[in-house]
Coordinates of C-alpha atoms in Angstrom, one line a residue:
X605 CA -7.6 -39.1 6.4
X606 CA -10.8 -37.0 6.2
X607 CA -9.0 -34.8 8.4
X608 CA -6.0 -34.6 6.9
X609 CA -7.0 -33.3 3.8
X610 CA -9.9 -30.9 5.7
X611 CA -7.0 -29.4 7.1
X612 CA -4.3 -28.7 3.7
X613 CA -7.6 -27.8 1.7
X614 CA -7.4 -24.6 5.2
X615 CA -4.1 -25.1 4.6
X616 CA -3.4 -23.9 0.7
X617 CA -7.2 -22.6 0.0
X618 CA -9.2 -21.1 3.0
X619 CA -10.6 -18.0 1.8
X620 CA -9.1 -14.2 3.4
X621 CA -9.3 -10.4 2.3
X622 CA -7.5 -9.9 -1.0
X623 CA -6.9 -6.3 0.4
X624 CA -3.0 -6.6 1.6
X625 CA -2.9 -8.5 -2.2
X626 CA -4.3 -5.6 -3.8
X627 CA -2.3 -3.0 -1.8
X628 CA 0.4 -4.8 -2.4
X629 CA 0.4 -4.3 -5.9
X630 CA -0.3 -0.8 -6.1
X631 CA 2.8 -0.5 -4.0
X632 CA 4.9 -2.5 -5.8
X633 CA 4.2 -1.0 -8.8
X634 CA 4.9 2.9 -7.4
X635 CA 8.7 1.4 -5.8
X636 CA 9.5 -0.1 -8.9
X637 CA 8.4 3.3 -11.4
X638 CA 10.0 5.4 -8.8
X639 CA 13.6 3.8 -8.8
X640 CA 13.0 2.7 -12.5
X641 CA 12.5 6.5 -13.1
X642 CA 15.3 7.5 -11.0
X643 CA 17.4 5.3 -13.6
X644 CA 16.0 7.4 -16.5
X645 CA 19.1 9.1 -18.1
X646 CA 21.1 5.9 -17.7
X647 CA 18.6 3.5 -19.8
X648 CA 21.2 3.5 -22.7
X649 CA 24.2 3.2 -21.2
X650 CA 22.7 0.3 -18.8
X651 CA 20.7 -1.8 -21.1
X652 CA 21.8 -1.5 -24.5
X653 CA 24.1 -2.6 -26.8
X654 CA 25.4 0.7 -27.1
X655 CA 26.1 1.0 -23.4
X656 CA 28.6 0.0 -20.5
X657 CA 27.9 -3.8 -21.2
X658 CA 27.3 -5.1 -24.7
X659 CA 26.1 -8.5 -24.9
X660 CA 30.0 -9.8 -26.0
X661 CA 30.9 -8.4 -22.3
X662 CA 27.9 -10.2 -20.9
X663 CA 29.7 -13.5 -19.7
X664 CA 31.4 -11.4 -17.3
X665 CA 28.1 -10.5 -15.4
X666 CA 25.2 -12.3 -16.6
X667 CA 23.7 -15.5 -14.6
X668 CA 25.1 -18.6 -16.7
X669 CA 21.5 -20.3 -16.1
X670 CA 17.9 -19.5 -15.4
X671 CA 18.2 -16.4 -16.8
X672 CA 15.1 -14.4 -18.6
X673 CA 15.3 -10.9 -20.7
X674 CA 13.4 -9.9 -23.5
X675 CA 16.5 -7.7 -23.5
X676 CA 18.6 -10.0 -25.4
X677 CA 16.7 -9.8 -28.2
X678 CA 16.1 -6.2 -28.1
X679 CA 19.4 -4.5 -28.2
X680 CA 19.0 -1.4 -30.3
X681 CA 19.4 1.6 -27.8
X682 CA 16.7 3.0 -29.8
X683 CA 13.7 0.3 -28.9
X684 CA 15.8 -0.2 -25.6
X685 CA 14.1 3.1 -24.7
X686 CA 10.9 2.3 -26.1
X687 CA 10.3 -0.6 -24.5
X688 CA 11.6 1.2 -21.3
X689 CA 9.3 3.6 -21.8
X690 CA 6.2 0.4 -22.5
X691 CA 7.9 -0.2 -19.1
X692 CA 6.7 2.9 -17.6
X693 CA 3.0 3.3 -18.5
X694 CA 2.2 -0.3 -17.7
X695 CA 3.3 0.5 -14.2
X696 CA 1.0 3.4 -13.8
X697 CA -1.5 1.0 -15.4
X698 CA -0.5 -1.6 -12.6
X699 CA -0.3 1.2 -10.1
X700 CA -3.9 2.2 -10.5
X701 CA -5.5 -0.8 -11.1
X702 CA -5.9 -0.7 -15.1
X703 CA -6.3 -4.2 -16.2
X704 CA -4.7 -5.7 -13.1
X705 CA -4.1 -8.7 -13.7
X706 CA -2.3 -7.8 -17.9
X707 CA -0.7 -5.2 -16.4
X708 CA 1.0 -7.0 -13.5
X709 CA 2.3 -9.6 -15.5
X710 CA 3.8 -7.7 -17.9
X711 CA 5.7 -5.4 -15.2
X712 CA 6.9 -8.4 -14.0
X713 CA 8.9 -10.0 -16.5
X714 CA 9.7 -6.3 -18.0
X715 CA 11.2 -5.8 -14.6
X716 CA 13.3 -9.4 -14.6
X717 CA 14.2 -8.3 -18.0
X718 CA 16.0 -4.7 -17.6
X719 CA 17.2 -6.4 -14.1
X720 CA 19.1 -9.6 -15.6
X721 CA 20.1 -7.0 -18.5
X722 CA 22.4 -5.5 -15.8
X723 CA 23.2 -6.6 -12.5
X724 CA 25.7 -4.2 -11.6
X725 CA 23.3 -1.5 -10.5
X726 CA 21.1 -3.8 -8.3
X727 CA 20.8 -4.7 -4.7
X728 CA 18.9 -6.9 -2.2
X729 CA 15.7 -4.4 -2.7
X730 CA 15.8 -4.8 -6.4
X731 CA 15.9 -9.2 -5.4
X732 CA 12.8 -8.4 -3.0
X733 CA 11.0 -7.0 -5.4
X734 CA 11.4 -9.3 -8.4
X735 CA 10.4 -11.8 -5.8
X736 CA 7.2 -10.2 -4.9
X737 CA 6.3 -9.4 -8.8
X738 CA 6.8 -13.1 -8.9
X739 CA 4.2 -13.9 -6.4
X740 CA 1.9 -11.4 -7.4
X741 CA 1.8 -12.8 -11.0
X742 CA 0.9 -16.3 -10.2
X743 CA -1.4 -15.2 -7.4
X744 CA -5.2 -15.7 -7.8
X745 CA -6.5 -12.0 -7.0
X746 CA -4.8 -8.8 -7.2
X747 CA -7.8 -6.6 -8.2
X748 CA -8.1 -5.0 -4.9
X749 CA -8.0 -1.2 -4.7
X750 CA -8.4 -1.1 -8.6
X751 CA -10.1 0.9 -11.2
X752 CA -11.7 -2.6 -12.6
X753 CA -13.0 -3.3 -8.8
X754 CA -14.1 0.4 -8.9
X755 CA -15.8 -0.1 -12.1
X756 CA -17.5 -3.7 -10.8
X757 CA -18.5 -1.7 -7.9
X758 CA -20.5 1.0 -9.6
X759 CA -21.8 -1.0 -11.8
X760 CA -23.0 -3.2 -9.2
X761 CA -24.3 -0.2 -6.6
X762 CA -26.2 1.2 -9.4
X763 CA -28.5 -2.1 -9.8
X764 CA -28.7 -2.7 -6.3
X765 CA -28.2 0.1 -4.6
X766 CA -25.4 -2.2 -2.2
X767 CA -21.6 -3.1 -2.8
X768 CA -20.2 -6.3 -3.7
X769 CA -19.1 -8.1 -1.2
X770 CA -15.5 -7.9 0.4
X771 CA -13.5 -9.0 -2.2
X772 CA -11.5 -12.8 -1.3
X773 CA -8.5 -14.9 -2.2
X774 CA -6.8 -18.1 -1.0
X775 CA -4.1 -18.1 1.5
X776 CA -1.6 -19.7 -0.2
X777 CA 0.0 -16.9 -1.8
X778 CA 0.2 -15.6 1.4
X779 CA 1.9 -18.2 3.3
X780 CA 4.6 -18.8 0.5
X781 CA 5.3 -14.4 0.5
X782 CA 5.1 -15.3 4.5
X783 CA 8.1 -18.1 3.4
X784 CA 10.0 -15.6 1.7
X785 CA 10.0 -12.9 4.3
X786 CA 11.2 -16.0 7.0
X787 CA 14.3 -17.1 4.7
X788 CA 15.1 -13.0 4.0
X789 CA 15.5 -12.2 8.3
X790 CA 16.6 -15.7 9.1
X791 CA 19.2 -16.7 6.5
X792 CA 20.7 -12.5 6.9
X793 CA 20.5 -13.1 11.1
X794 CA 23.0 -16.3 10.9
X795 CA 25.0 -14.9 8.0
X796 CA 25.7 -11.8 10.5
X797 CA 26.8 -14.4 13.0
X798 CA 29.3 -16.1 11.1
X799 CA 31.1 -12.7 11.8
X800 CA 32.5 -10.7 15.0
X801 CA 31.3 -7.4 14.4
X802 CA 27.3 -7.5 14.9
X803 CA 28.4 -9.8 17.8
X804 CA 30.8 -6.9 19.0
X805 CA 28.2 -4.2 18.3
X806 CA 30.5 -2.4 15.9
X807 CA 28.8 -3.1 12.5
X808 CA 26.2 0.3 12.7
X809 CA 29.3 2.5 14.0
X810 CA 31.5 1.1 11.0
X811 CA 28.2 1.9 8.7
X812 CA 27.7 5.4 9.7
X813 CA 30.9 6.3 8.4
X814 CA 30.8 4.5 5.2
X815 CA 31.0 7.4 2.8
X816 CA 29.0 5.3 0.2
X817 CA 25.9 5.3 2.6
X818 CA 25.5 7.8 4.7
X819 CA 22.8 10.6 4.4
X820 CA 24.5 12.9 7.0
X821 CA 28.0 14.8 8.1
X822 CA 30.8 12.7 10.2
X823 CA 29.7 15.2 12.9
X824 CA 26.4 14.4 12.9
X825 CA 26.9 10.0 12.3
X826 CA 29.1 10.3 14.7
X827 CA 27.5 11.7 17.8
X828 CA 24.9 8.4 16.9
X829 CA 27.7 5.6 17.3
X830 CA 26.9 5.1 21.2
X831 CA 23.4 3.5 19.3
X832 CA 25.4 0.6 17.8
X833 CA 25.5 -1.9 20.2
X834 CA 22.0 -1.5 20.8
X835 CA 20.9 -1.3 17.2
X836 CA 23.0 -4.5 16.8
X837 CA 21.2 -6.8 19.4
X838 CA 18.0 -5.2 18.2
X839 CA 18.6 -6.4 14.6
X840 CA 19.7 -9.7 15.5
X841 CA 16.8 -10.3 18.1
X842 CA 14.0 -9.2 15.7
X843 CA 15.7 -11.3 12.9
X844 CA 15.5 -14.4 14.4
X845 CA 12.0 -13.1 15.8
X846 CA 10.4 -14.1 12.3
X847 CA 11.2 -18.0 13.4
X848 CA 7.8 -17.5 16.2
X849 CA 5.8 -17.3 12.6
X850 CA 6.7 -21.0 12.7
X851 CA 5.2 -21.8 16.3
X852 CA 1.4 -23.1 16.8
X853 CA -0.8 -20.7 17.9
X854 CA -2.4 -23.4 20.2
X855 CA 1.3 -23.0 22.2
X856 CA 1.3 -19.3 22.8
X857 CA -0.3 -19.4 26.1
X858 CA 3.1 -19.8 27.8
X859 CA 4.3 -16.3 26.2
X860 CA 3.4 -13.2 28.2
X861 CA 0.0 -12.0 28.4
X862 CA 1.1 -8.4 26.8
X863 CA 2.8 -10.2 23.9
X864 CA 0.3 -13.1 23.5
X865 CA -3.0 -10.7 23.9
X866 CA -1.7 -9.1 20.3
X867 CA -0.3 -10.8 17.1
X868 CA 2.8 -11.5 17.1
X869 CA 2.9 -11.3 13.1
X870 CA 2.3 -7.6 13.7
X871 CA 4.8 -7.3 17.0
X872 CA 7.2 -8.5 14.2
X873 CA 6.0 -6.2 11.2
X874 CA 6.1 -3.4 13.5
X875 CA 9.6 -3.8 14.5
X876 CA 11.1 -4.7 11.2
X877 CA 9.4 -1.4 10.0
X878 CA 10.8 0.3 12.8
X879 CA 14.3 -1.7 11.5
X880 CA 14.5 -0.2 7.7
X881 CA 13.2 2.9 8.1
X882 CA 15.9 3.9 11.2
X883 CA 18.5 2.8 8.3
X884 CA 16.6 4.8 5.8
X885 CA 16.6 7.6 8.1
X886 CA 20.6 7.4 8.4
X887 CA 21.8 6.1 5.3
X888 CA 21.3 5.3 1.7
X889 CA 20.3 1.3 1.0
X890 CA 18.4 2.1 -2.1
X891 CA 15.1 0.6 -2.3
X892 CA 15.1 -2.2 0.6
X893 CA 13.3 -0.4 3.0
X894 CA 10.3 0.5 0.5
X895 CA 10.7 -3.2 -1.0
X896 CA 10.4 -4.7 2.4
X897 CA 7.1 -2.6 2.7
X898 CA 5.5 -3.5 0.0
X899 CA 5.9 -7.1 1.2
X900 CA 4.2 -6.5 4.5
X901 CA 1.2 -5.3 3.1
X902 CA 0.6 -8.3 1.6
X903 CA 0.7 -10.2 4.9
X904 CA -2.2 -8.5 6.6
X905 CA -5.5 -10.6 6.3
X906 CA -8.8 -9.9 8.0
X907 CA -8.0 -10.0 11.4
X908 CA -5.3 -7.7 10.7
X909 CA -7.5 -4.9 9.1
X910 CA -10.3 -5.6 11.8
X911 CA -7.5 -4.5 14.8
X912 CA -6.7 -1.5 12.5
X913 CA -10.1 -0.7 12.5
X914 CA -10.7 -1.3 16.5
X915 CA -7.5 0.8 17.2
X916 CA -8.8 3.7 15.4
X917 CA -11.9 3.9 16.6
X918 CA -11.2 2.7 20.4
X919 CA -12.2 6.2 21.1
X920 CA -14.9 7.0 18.7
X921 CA -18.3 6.9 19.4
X922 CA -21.7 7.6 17.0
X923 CA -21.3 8.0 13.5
X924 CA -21.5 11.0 10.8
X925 CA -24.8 11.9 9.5
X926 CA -24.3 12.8 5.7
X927 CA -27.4 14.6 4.4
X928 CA -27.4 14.6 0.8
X929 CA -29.8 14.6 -2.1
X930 CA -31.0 11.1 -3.2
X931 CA -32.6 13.1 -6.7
X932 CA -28.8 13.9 -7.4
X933 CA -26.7 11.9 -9.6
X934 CA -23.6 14.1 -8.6
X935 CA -25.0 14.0 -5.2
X936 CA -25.3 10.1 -5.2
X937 CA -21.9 9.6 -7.1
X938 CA -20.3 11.6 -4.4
X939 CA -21.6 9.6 -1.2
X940 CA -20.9 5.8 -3.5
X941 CA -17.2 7.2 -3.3
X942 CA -17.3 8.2 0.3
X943 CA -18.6 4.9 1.3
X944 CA -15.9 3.2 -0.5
X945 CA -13.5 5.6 1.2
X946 CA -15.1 4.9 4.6
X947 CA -12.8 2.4 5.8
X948 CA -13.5 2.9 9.5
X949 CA -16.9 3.2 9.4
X950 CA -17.7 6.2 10.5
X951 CA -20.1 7.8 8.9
X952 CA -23.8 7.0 7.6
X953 CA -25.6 8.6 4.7
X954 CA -29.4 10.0 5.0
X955 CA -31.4 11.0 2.2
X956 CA -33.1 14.4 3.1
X957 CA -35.6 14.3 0.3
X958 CA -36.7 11.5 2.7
X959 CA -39.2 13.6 5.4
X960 CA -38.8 10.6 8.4
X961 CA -35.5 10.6 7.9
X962 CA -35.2 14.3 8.0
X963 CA -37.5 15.1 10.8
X964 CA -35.3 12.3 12.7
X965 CA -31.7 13.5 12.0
X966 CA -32.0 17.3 11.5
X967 CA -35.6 18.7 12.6
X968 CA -34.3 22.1 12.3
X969 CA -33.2 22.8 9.2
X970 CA -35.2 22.8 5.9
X971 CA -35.4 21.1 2.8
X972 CA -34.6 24.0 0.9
X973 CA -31.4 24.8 3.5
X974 CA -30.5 21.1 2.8
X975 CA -30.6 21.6 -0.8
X976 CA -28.3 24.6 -1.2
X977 CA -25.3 22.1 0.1
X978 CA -24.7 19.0 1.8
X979 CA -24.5 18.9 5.5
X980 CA -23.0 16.3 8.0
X981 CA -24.2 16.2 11.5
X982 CA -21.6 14.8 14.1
X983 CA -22.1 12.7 17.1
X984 CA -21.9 15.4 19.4
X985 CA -24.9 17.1 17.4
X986 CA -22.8 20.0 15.9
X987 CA -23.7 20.8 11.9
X988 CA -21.1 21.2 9.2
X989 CA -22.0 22.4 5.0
X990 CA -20.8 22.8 2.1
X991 CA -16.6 22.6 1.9
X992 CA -16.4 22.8 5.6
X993 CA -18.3 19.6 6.0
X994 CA -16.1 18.2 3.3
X995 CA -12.7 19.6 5.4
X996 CA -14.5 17.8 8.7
X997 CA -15.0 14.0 6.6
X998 CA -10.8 14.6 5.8
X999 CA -10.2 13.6 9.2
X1000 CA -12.1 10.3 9.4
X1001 CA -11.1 9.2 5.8
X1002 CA -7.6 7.5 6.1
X1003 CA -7.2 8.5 2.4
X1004 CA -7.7 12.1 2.7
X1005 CA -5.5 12.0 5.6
X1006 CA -3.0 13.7 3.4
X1007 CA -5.1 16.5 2.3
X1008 CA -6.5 17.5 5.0
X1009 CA -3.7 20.0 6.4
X1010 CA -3.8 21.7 3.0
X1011 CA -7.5 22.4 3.8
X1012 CA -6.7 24.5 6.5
X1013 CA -3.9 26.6 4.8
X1014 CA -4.6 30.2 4.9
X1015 CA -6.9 30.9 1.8
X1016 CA -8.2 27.6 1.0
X1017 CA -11.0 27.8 3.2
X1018 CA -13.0 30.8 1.1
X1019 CA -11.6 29.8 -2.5
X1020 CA -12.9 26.1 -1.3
X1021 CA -16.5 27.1 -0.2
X1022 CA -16.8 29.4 -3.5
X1023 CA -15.7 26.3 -5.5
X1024 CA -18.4 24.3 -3.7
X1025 CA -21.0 27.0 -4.1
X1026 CA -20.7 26.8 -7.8
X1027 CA -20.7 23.4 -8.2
X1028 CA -24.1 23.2 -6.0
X1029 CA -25.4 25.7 -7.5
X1030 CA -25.0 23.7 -11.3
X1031 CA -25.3 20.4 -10.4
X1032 CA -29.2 20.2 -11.2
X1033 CA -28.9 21.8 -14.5
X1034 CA -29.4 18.7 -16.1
X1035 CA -32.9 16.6 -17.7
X1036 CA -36.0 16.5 -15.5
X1037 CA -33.8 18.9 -13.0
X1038 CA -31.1 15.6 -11.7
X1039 CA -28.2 14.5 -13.7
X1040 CA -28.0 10.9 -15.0
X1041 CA -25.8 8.7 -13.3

């Protein structure tokens, strides 16, 4: 019996990274304010009484049961698109991590509200979502990737001079959004069975020239249609691929070594991307693909991150050397961020007001060189300052991924290194010659 329960406490409440949780919800929040937004000019006509469907019409759409809206209370076009607008903000607030945990809750059931408003508009992205808000809002942490985390963190690194420790949730959430996504691909692969087309490999030729879909010309959709029998067996193979999710780990040693060496949880997320994203590429489904996103994020636990890490780095070797200023609150403000931004590990601050440390990592320069800017020393020994050192981190930080090729646009580079120079230049003009932190 001892066992039995040893092994549901694992079951319901072992403890993993509450990153894919946090990401999750930052992602969830920027799909929903990005198609809510899209639906801005139609808020009126769509969810009030003054609209398409006034609440005397609703019989003809609404659910007949388990249906939530503050919406039918609120029917005045005029607070329609003020709360609408409430709508809005908390999902930056959600997005960014203000108040997490308030903010997701209230997105949530503002979303099932304008949603069971008006299901005419809605499709099976708009369902994925509401189903992951759900989740979300009864899960236990969803303060990753935060401005509360952030603040904890600062907080914290300022006592200590360390950062918390890697932030942790149960699993449970995670293996009923892992539910959800198995019922999604498996219940949609033996709908498409009950048919003949998918079976005939004629469904993606017949949906490349559905005018209601398609993001090209007939010329163009139709010099794709030898993909559709292909695309077809793909769809249904990787559908009914989710059912492995079900299969003990302790009985994989009969698959393949190439398949069984990797996780099959991220042979499967990998291909299901690959899935929506070829329809997103062809056609118009609305939000499914970026719904269906969202949701895989929240399926990646530590092991998950760890063979992120490993890939990246398979060819990496050393580390950055940051020399910065330890006397300088901007200076110190700046590496706490890069540290936190330093998902790959890659780089390693040094104080230079520190002599050993100095005389260790860069003998030749000086303490007043250092001083002037802050310099990074790569593995292969070569020395980087000021905005160029900056443009160099860009590459190793998956954040900045984005914006590092707008640091090498002609013209950035000078206005950049004047920018810097300034700010070097001021940043000890503060009491006893260091800013407060």
């Amino acid at each position: 019996m001892k066992r039995v329960i040893s092994y549901l406490n694992r079951f319901f409440f072992e403890e993993v990274s509450a990153t894919g949780f946090g990401l999750m919800r930052a992602a969830w929040a920027f799909t929903v304010l990005f198609y809510m937004l899209g639906s801005a000019t139609d808020v009126v006509r769509y969810y009030s009484e003054g609209g398409i469907l006034p609440q005397d019409l609703g019989y003809l759409v609404f659910r007949s049961e388990y249906r939530f809206t503050l919406l039918q209370y609120i029917t005045d076009p005029t607070a329609v698109v003020a709360l609408w607008s409430v709508f809005m903000v908390c999902l930056v607030c959600m997005m960014i991590g203000m108040w997490p945990r308030l903010m997701t809750i209230i997105c949530v059931l503002l979303l099932f509200s304008f949603h069971e408003r008006n299901l005419q508009p809605l499709g099976g992205g708009d369902t994925v979502l509401r189903i992951i808000g759900f989740i979300l809002m009864i899960a236990p942490e969803v303060s990753a990737f935060s401005l509360a985390r952030l603040e904890h963190q600062w907080n914290h690194w300022k006592k200590t001079g360390k950062y918390l420790a890697p932030l942790k949730t149960h699993i449970w959430p995670y293996r009923i959004l892992l539910w959800q996504i198995l019922i999604i691909y498996v219940t949609s692969a033996w709908d498409k069975l009950q048919g003949v087309m998918w079976m005939g490999g004629t469904v993606v030729e017949a949906g490349f020239h559905h005018t209601h879909f398609v993001r090209w010309s007939k010329d163009i959709m139709d010099g794709w249609v030898w993909f559709s029998p292909y695309a077809c067996f793909y769809t249904l193979m990787f559908e009914f691929g989710w059912l492995l999710m079900l299969v003990p780990r302790e009985t994989w040693h009969v698959l393949p070594l190439w398949i069984r060496r990797h996780s099959i949880k991220r042979w499967l997320i990998a291909g299901s991307l690959g899935f929506h994203w070829g329809i997103f590429a062809f056609m118009d489904v609305g939000s499914f693909p970026l719904a269906m996103s969202t949701a895989f994020l929240g399926l990646l636990l530590d092991q998950d991150w760890a063979a992120y890490k490993k890939t990246l780095n398979k060819r990496w070797k050393g580390r950055i050397i940051i020399l910065y200023d330890g006397a300088c609150g901007l200076c110190r403000r700046s590496i706490f961020m890069l540290q936190l931004m330093d998902v790959l590990n890659r780089i390693k601050p040094v104080d230079f007001r520190d002599g050993i440390l100095r005389s260790k990592h860069a003998p030749d320069l000086s303490e007043s060189d250092l001083d002037r800017a802050m310099h990074i020393k790569t593995p292969q020994g070569k020395f980087y300052k000021g905005f160029d050192a900056f443009r160099k981190l860009s590459w190793h930080m998956p954040s900045l991924k984005l914006l590092t090729p707008l640091l090498y646009l002609p013209g950035v580079a000078p206005v950049g290194r004047m920018i810097y120079a300034k700010i070097a230049v001021s940043r000890n003009k503060c009491a006893h010659g260091a800013c407060k932190i």
